[in-house]
Structures are given as structure tokens and as C-alpha cells.
XYZ file of C-alpha atoms in Angstrom:
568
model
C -11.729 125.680 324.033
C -10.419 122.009 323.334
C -8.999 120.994 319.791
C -10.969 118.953 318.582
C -8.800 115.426 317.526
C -9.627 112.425 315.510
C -7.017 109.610 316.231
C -7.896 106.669 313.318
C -5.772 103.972 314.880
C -4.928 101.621 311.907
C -5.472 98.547 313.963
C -7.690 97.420 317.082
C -4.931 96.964 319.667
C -3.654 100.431 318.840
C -7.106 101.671 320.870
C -5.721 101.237 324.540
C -2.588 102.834 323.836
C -4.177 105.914 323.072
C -6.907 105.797 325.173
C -4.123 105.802 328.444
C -3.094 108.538 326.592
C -5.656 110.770 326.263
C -6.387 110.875 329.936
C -3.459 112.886 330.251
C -3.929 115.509 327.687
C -4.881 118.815 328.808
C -6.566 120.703 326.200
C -7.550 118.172 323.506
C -10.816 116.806 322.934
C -9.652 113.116 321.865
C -11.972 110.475 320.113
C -10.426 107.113 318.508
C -12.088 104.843 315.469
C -10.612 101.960 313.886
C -9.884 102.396 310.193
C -7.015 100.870 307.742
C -5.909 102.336 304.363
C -9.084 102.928 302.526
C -11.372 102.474 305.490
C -9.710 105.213 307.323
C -9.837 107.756 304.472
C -13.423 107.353 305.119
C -13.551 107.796 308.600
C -11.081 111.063 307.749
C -13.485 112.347 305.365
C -16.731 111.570 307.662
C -14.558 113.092 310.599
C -14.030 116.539 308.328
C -17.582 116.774 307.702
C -18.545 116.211 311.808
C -16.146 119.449 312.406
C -13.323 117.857 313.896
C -10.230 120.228 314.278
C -7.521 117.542 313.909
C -6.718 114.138 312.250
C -4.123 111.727 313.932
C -2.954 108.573 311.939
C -0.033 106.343 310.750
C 2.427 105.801 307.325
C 0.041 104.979 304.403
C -3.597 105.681 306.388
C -1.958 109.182 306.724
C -1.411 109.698 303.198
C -4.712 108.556 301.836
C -6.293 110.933 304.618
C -4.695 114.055 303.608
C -5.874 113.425 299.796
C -9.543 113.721 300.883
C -9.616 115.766 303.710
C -8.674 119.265 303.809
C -7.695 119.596 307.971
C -4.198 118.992 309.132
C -3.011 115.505 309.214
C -0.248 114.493 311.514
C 1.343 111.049 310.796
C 2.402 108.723 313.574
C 6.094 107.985 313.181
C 7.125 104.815 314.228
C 10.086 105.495 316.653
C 13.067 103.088 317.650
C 11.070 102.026 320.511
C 8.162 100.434 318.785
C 10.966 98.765 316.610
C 12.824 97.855 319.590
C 9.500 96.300 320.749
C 8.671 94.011 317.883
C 12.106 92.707 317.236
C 12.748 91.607 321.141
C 9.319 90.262 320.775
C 9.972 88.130 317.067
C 13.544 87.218 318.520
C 12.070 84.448 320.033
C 11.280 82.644 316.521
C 13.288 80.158 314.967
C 11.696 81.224 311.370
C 13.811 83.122 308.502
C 12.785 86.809 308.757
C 12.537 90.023 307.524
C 11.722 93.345 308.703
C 10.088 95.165 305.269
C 10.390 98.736 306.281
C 10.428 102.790 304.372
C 13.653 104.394 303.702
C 13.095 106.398 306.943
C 13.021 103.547 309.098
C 16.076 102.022 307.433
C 18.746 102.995 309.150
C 17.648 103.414 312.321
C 16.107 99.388 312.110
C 19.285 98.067 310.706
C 21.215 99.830 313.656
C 19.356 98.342 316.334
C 19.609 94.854 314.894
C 23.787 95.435 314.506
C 23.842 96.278 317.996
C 21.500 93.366 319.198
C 22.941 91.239 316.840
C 19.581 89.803 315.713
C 18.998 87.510 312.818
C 17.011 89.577 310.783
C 17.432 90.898 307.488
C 16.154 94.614 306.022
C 14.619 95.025 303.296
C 13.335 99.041 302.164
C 10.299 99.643 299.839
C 9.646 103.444 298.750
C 5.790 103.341 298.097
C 2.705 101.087 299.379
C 2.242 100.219 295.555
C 4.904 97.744 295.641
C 3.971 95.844 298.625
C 2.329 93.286 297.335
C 5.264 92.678 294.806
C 7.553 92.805 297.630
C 5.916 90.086 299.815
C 5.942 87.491 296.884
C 9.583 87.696 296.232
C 10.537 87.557 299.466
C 8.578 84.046 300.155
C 10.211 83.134 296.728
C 13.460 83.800 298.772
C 12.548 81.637 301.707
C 11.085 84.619 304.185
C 8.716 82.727 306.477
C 8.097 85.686 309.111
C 7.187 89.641 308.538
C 7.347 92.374 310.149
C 6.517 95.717 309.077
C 3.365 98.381 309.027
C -0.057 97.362 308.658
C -0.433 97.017 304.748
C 2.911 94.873 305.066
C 1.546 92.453 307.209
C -1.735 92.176 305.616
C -0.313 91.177 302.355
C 1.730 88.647 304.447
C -0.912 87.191 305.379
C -2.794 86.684 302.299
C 0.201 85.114 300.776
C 0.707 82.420 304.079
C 3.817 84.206 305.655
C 3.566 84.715 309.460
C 3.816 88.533 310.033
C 4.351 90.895 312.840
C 2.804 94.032 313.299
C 5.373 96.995 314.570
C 2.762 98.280 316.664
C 2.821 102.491 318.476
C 3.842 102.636 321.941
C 2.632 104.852 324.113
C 5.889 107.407 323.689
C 5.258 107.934 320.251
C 1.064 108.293 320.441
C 1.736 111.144 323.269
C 4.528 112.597 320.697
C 1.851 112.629 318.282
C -1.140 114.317 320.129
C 1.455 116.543 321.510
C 2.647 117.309 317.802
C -1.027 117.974 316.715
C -1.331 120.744 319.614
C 1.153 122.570 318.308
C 0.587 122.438 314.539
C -2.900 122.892 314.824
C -4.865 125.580 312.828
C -8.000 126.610 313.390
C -9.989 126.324 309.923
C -13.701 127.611 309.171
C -15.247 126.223 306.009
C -18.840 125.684 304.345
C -19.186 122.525 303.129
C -20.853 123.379 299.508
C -23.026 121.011 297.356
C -21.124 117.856 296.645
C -21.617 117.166 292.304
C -22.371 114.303 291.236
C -19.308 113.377 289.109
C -16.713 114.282 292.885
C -18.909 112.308 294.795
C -18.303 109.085 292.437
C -14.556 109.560 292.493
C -14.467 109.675 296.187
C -16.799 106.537 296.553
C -14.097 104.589 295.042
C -16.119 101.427 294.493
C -14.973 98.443 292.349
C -18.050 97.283 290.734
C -20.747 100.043 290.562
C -22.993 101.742 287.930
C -25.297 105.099 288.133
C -28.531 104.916 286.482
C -31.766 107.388 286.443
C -35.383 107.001 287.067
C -36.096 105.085 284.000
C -33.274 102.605 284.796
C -31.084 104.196 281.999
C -27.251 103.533 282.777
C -25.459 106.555 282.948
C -22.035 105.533 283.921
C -20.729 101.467 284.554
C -17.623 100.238 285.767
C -16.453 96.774 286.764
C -13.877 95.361 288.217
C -14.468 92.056 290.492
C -17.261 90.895 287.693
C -17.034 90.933 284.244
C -20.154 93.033 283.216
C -23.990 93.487 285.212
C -24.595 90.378 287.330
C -27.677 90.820 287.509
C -30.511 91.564 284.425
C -31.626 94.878 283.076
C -35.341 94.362 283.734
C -34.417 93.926 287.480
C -32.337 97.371 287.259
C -35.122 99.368 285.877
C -37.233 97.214 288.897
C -35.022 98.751 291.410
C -35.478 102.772 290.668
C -38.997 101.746 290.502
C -39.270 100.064 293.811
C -36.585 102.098 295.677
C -38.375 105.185 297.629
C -36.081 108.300 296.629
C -36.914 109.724 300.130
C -34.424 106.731 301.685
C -30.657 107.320 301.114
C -29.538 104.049 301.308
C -31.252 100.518 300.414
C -30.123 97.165 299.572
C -31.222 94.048 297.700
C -30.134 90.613 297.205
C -30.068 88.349 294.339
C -29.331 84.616 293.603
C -27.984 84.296 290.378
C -25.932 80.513 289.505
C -26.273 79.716 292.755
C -23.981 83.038 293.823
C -25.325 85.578 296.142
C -24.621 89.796 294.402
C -25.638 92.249 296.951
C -26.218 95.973 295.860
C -26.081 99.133 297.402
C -28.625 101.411 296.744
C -27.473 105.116 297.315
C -30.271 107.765 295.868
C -28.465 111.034 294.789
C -30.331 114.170 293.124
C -28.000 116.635 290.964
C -29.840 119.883 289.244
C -33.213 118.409 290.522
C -33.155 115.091 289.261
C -32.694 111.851 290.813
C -29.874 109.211 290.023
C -29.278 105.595 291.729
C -25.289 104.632 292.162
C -25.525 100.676 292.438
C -22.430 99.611 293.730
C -22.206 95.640 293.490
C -20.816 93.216 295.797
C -19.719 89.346 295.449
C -21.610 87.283 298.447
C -20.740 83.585 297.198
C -22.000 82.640 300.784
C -25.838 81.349 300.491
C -25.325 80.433 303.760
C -25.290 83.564 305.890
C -28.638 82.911 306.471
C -28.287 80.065 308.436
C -27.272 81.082 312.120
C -25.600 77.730 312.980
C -22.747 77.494 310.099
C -19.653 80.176 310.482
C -17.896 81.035 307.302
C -14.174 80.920 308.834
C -11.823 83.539 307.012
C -8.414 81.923 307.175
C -5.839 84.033 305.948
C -2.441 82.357 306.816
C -1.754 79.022 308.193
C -3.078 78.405 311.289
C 0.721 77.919 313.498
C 0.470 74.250 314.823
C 3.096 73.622 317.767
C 4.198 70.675 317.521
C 7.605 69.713 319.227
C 6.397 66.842 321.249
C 6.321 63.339 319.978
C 2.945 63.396 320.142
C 2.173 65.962 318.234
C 4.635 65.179 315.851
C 2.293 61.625 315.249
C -0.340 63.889 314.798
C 1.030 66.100 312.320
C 2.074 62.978 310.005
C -0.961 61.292 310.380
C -2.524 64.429 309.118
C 0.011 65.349 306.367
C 0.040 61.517 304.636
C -4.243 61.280 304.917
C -4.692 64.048 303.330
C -4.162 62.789 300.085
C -5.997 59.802 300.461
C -9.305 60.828 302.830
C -12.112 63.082 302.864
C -13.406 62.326 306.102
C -11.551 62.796 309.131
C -12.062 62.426 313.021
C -10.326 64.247 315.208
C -10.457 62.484 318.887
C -9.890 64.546 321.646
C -10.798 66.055 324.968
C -12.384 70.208 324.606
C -9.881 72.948 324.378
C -7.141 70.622 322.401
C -6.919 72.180 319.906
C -9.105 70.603 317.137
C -10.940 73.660 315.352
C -6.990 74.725 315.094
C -5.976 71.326 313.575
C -9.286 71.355 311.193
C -8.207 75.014 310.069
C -4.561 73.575 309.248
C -6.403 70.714 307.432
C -8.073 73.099 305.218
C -4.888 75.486 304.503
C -2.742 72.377 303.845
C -5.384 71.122 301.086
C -8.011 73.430 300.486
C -6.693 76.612 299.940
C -8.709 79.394 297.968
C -11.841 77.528 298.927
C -14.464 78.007 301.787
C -14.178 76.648 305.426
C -16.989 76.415 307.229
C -17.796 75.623 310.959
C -20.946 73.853 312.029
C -22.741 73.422 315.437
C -24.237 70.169 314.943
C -26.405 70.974 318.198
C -27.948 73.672 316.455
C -27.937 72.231 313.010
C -31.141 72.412 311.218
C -30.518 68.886 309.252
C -32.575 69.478 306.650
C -30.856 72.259 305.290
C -27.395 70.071 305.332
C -26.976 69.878 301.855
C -26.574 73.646 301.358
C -23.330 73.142 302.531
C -22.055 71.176 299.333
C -21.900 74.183 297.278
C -18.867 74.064 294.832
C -17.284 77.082 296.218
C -16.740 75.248 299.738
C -13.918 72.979 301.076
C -13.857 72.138 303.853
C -16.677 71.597 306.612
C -16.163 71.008 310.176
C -18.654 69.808 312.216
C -18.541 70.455 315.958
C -20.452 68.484 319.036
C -21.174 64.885 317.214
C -20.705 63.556 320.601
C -23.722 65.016 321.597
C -26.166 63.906 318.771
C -28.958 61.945 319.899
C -28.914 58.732 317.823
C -31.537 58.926 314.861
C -29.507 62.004 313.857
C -26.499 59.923 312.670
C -28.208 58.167 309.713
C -28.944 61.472 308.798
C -25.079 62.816 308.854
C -24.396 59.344 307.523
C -26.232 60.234 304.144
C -24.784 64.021 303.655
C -20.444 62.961 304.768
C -21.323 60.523 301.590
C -22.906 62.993 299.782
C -19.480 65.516 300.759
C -17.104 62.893 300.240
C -18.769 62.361 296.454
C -18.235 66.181 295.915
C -14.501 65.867 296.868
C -15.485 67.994 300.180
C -13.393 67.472 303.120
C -15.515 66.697 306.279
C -13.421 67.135 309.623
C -15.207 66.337 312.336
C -14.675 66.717 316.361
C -15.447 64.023 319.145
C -14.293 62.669 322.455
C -14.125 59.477 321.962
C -14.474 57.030 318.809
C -18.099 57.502 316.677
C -17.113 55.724 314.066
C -19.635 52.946 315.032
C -22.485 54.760 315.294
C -22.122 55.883 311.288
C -22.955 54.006 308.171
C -20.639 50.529 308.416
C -19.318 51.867 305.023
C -18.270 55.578 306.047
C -15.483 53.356 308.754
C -13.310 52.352 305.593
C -13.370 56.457 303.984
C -12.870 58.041 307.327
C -9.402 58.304 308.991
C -9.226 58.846 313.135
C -6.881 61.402 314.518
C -6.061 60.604 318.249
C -5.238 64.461 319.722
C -3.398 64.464 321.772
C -4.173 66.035 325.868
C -1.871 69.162 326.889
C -0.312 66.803 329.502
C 1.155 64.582 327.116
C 3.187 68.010 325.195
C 5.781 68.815 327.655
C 7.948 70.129 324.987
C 5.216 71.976 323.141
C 4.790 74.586 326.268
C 7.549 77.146 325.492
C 6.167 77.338 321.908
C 2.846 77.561 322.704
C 3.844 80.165 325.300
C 5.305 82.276 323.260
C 2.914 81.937 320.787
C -0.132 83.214 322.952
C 2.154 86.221 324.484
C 2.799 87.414 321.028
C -1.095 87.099 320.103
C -2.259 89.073 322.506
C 0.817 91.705 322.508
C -0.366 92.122 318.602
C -3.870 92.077 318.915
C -4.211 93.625 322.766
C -2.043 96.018 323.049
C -0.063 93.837 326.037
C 3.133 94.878 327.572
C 4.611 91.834 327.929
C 7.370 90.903 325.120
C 9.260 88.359 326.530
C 8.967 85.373 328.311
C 11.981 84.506 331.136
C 12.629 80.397 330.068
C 11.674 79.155 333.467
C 8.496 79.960 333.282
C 7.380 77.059 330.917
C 8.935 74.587 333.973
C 6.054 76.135 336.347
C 3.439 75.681 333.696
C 4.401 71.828 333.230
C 3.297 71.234 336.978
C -0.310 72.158 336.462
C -2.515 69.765 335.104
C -4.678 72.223 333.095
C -8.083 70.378 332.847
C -9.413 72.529 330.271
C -6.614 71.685 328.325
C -4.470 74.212 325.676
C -7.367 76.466 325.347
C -7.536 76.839 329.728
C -3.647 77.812 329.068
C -4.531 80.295 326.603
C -6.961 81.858 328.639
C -4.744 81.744 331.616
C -1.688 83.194 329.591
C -4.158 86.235 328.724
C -5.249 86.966 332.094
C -1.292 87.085 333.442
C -0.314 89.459 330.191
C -3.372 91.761 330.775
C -2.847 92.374 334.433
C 1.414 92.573 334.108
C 2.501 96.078 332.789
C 6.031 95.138 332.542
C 8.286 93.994 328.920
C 9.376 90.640 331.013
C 7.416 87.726 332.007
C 8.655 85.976 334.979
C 8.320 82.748 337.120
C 7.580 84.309 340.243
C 4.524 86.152 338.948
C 2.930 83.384 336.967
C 3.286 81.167 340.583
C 1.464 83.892 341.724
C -1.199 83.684 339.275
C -1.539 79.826 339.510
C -1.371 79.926 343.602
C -4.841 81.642 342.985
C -6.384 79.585 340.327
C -5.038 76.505 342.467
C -7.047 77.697 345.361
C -9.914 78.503 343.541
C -10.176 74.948 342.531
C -10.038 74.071 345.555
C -12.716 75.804 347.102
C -15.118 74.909 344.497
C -14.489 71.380 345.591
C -14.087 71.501 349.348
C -16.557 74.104 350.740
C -19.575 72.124 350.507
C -22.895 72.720 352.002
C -26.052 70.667 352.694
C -27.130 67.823 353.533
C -25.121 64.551 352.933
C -27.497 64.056 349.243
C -26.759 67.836 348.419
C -22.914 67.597 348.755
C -22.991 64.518 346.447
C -24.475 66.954 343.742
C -22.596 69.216 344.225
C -19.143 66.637 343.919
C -20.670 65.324 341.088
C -21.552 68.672 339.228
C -18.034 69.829 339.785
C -16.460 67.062 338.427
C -18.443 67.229 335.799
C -17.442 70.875 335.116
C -14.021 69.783 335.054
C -14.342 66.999 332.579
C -15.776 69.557 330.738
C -19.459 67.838 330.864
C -18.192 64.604 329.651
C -20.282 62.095 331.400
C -18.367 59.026 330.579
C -15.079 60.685 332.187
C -16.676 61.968 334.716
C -18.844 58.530 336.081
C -15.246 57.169 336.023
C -13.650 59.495 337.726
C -16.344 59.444 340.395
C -16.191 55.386 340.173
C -20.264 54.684 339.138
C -21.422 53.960 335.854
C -23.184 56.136 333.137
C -26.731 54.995 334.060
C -25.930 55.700 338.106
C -24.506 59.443 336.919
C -27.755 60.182 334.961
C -29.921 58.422 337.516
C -28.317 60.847 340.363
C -28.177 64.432 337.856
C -31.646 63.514 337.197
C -32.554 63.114 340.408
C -31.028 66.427 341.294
């Protein structure tokens, strides 16, 4: 009979690894969830409870796993491998770092950066608890890049440091199920009636307060609010309205114009029935509205910008931020500019609300939901598109944002500014962005940028990137600009298993999307009015739908392209 084995990975790119894995175990009945810190002492206590033989996971997930579970618990050790991994990989940044690492790993990381002769310093911390005290002194020292476990890099990135995950290789995950095999126990247990007291203390809510049928608190406990956000009438309203029979309910309530949801979790001890309310801060009234994004952004967005041009960009944005509220940024799709408005927001705005809006789905006359004090920044996507009696409208709410010290950043092709009220031209400020063509020098960066994002957050092999392969890049013309690259970068790491990334195989890779091109453009069919579409629909597709590029790419004006699409 197979063991039974949970692996929580502690992050999403973790999931592949092990998955390869487990296709070679004999013997082991293997499933794999997602679940950090916390979260994955849930998903160990859930897995207990769904008769699982077998818990796999890593450093402090481990640890918090074995408190609340009873099974054997086998703990990922990060081996010299994995280290060796992220510190080729980070080697390749010109940033101050520091590797923040358990007395375990200490000696063994310190010896492989003697022997490599890396610039990286060690630093050892005994216990998760000090983590977050760690991370601020080190910025205080000048530490501008991470690396280290999971709750290491989180904390970096809440605090604006750039941070590198030392992620499991495969070695160590097949170490690890191998491990569990051999330590495993087989255990036989009745789960018995949880009280009502335990089951609290394993919730381990912040804000959350048990109450009977008459609405009679039992038990409070805040921590994120300061007392009951919401009134007691609408307490003793909620064991009245909640059905007993359902386990779990929620409700929502608008109180100061702040959104509190609550839990509803119906428990019965010694034949009575209780309520545990646990509380949570929603400050977003607009998760309602399915065309506005609430962007999380929890470190600065990394803007490459070694070019000249880019450079021109980056002081543009740096000096009109302290003087504007209203910003264009002017550029062809895939340059870049959600990025840039993200880096706007960090730079100025930090600790309050970014949100993204699709203008083409934009119901306009809920705009001024979006001036609620908690937000900074909005940024307002396809203007360029807007038929024209929707700009006096826009016109009336960037005032109205500009008046509530709101920065507007919004994204078009070309210049709007015209079609606006006369008096927005003097409060806005234009940012030309700049196409990929024109950012030679911002290749390599950007290069080794993307390989590390997706190594981190894909589970890709490739580490390193051989220096001639920026050279081959340059000599594309990449019509869907940095975002086509980034793409393209992703589908090269995905399909390369090895650590190296070379010239030869990214020719390879651009050979094919060369010829692709080509055939979309060449193997026409039809009669001599059909192949004109289709020429003109391709174009279009790379000009990425702008019609004014296109019509002068295909030497006609506007009115003949729209005359001829129509037509079509």
C-alpha cells in the first residue's frame, strides 16, 4: 500500500519541481498544495484530518506544521546546490547584497561564496521572530538585494529591498520524499470532539469575537481594529439571521466609507450554539466594480534604465513628481507604461492604494468612487480609444483627482492632451516612452531581469545568461515591444533545461519566430481584394491595432484604412 504524502511547497514555483519528482517515486502516493507559514499549518492540519500518512515542507512552514499536527513532519533542507543556484543566479547584480540565512546554512553559504569569490555578505538569524528586525537594519546599512527563505524575502519586500528566493532543486525534493519513506510510521487515530476553547486557539484570527444565540459576547479580541467595527444591534441581527444548519456565512458592512467583512462560523459545544465572528479590514469599496484592479505593490517596481533614453525618462519622472498630479505617459503597447505608472506610485505614493482602470470598460458614472481618501494613485488604461463625448467626462473627474491630491497616470499612443479641458494642458506633464529599439543598452538588464523572474516564480533552469546573447537580441526589431521580449525570453527559459543560456539557442528560437512572421505576411490567398485585407489586417496586428501607424505604414490615410476594414 502507498504512503500517503502531503508535500506543502512554500511557494508556487516550488510545484514543478516536485511534481518531476513524484513521477519517479515508487511507493508514495504524492499530492502538492501551496501554503506559506500560517497558511500551510492549515493545509497541515486539514491534511491530518483527510488521513494523510506524511507531511513534507520547508524551515519555518515545517515548524508551525509539527505544532498542530500530530503525523511526522520532514523538513526540506536547503542543500549547497539550491545555494549554489541562487547566488550564480544574483551574481549578475550590481546591487549591495546579503544572503540572511540560519546558523545551519552558515557555514556552508559563506564557503561557497570564499571559493567563488562573490560579493556577498552573510548575515545568520536564529529564529523567524527576528526577521522582520533583521530586514530593517540591514536597509539601514545600505542592503539593497536579499536572499534567503521565504519569510526572509517576504519581509524584503514589504520594506522595498529586492529579494531572492533560495528556491529547492530537484536533488534535495527527491532527498526529501526519499527521507519521508524511510521515517515513516504508520499512525491510527480517532479524531475526538474538537472543544470549543482548542478550536479558537487553533483559528488564530486577529480580530474575532464568539457570541451566542442572543448575540451575547462571550469572548472578544482585537488586533487590526481598535474595538467592534460594526454596532451591537447588527451583532445580535446576525445570530438571528444566520441559519445554524450552514457552517460558514459572511456579511458585509459599510461603515465611514470602509468596507469590514465577517466570517460567520456556527459552532455547537454541550448542545448549544455559538457564532465566532472573525473580522476583516476591506478598505476597497471598489471590488465591486469589475473594470478597476486594486494593484498590490510590494517593492519597487525595477525600472531598467541604462540607455539615454530611459535615463530622460526617469528624470522627467523623478523632478514632476513634485510638482504634477496628472501625467501622460506616450508610448507604443508593451513599453512598459503600467511598469513606469507602478514606479510613479512607489516613488510618491507609498502606503496608499493603486488602482488600474480599463477606460473601455469603465462605467463613467461610477468614476468618482475612485477618489476615496485611502487611494493614490489611479491609472487609466486605453484613452486612445475613447470615443469623443467621453473626454469631457474624464475632463471633470482628473480635476476632481487632482483637487484631492490624487495622482492620475494615464497611458496613450500619441498626444491627447487636446482633446481634454484647455485647462487640464497646464496641470498635466507628458512622458515620451521611449520604443525598445531606441534601449540598446537596456537589453542585458532587462535580460537578466526576466530570466531571474521566471527562474523565481517558474521554477526555470536557466541561471545565467552567456553576454552575447543580448548582441542577437539587438538585431530583432521586436514590434510588440519590451513586453514581446518578455514573452519571448519565457518561452526560450521554459523549453531550455540547462543552468546556461546561450547565443546559439536563442538564434534558434528567433530563426522560428522570424519565419513565422513571415508566413503570416507572404502566404496569401484570394482574390487580389482579399489579399489586400489580409496585408492590411496583418499590419495592423503588428502595430498592435494602431490605425494611424498602420495607414502610414501601408501609405493611405485614416479615412481610406477604415473605408477598406469596413468594407471587409
Amino acid at each position: 500500500m502507498d504512503i500517503k504524502v502531503k508535500f506543502i511547497a512554500p511557494y508556487e514555483s516550488m510545484v514543478p519541481v516536485i511534481e518531476e519528482c513524484r513521477d519517479e517515486m515508487i511507493g508514495v502516493d504524492l499530492s502538492v498544495e501551496v501554503g506559506n507559514m500560517e497558511e500551510g499549518a492549515k493545509v497541515g492540519k486539514r491534511s491530518e484530518e483527510e488521513g494523510y500518512d506524511v507531511i513534507i515542507s520547508r524551515a519555518a512552514t515545517a515548524h508551525l506544521i509539527r505544532e498542530v499536527t500530530n503525523i511526522p513532519v520532514i523538513d526540506v533542507s536547503m542543500s549547497g546546490y539550491d545555494l549554489l543556484r541562487v547566488l550564480t543566479m544574483t551574481s549578475n547584480f550590481d546591487q549591495k547584497k546579503v544572503l540572511v540565512c540560519y546558523p545551519t546554512m552558515t557555514l556552508g553559504a559563506q564557503a561557497i561564496i570564499d571559493i567563488l569569490d562573490l560579493d556577498v555578505d552573510v548575515f545568520t538569524i536564529e529564529h523567524a521572530d527576528e526577521i522582520k528586525s533583521t530586514v530593517i537594519e540591514l536597509k539601514e546599512m545600505g542592503y539593497q538585494l536579499m536572499i534567503g527563505d521565504v519569510g526572509t524575502t517576504e519581509a524584503a519586500k514589504n520594506y522595498g529591498l529586492e529579494s531572492f528566493l533560495i528556491q529547492t532543486g530537484r536533488e534535495t525534493v527527491m532527498d526529501a520524499i526519499d527521507l519521508a519513506k524511510k521515517q515513516y510510521e504508520f499512525y491510527e487515530w480517532n479524531l475526538s470532539k474538537i472543544e470549543l476553547l482548542s478550536e479558537i486557539i487553533h483559528k488564530k484570527y486577529d480580530d474575532f469575537m464568539i457570541v451566542n444565540e442572543k448575540g451575547e459576547v462571550l469572548i472578544d479580541v482585537w488586533d487590526t481594529f481598535s474595538n467592534c467595527p460594526i454596532d451591537e444591534d447588527k451583532v445580535v441581527n446576525i445570530t438571528k439571521e444566520v441559519p445554524v444548519t450552514n457552517k460558514i456565512n459572511w456579511r458585509y458592512y459599510v461603515k465611514e466609507n470602509e468596507q469590514v467583512d465577517i466570517k460567520i462560523e456556527t459552532l455547537e459545544n454541550n448542545g448549544e450554539n455559538y457564532f465566532l465572528l472573525s473580522f476583516f479590514r476591506n478598505n476597497d469599496l471598489l471590488s465591486q466594480l469589475p473594470w478597476v484592479q486594486k494593484v498590490e505593490i510590494k517593492q519597487k517596481p525595477n525600472v531598467i534604465a541604462e540607455s539615454e533614453a530611459m535615463n530622460a525618462v526617469m528624470r522627467v519622472i523623478h523632478s514632476g513628481l513634485e510638482t504634477h498630479n496628472l501625467f501622460f505617459l506616450v508610448g507604443d503597447p508593451g513599453t512598459g507604461r503600467g511598469l513606469l505608472a507602478q514606479y510613479m506610485h512607489d516613488l510618491s505614493q507609498t502606503g496608499k492604494t493603486f488602482l488600474e482602470v480599463d477606460l473601455n470598460r469603465c462605467q463613467y458614472e461610477y468614476l468618482d468612487e475612485l477618489l476615496a481618501s485611502h487611494v493614490g494613485t489611479i491609472y487609466l488604461r486605453h484613452a486612445s480609444q475613447l470615443a469623443k463625448e467621453r473626454f469631457d467626462i474624464l475632463s471633470r473627474f482628473l480635476n476632481k483627482a487632482i483637487e484631492a491630491n490624487i495622482k492620475v497616470v494615464i497611458s496613450v499612443t500619441e498626444s491627447l492632451l487636446h482633446r481634454f479641458d484647455s485647462k487640464l494642458s497646464y496641470k498635466a506633464l507628458e512622458i515620451f516612452v521611449p520604443s525598445i529599439n531606441e534601449r540598446e543598452e537596456d537589453l542585458k538588464g532587462l535580460l537578466t531581469l526576466f530570466v531571474a523572474h521566471f527562474h523565481q516564480n517558474l521554477g526555470t533552469s536557466v541561471i545565467k545568461v552567456q553576454s552575447d546573447v543580448a548582441l542577437e537580441l539587438v538585431k530583432y526589431d521586436w514590434p510588440g515591444q519590451v513586453r514581446e521580449l518578455r514573452s519571448f525570453i519565457q518561452t526560450v527559459v521554459l523549453a531550455e533545461k540547462g543552468y546556461v543560456l546561450k547565443a546559439d539557442q536563442v538564434n534558434r528560437y528567433l530563426k522560428e519566430k522570424r519565419e513565422s512572421r513571415s508566413k503570416s505576411i507572404y502566404q496569401l490567398e484570394g482574390t487580389l481584394e482579399d489579399i489586400e485585407i489580409q496585408v492590411i489586417e496583418s499590419v495592423l496586428e503588428e502595430e498592435n491595432y494602431n490605425q494611424s501607424k498602420a495607414a502610414k505604414r501601408l501609405g493611405i490615410n485614416r479615412s481610406t484604412l477604415w473605408r477598406k476594414l469596413k468594407k471587409a
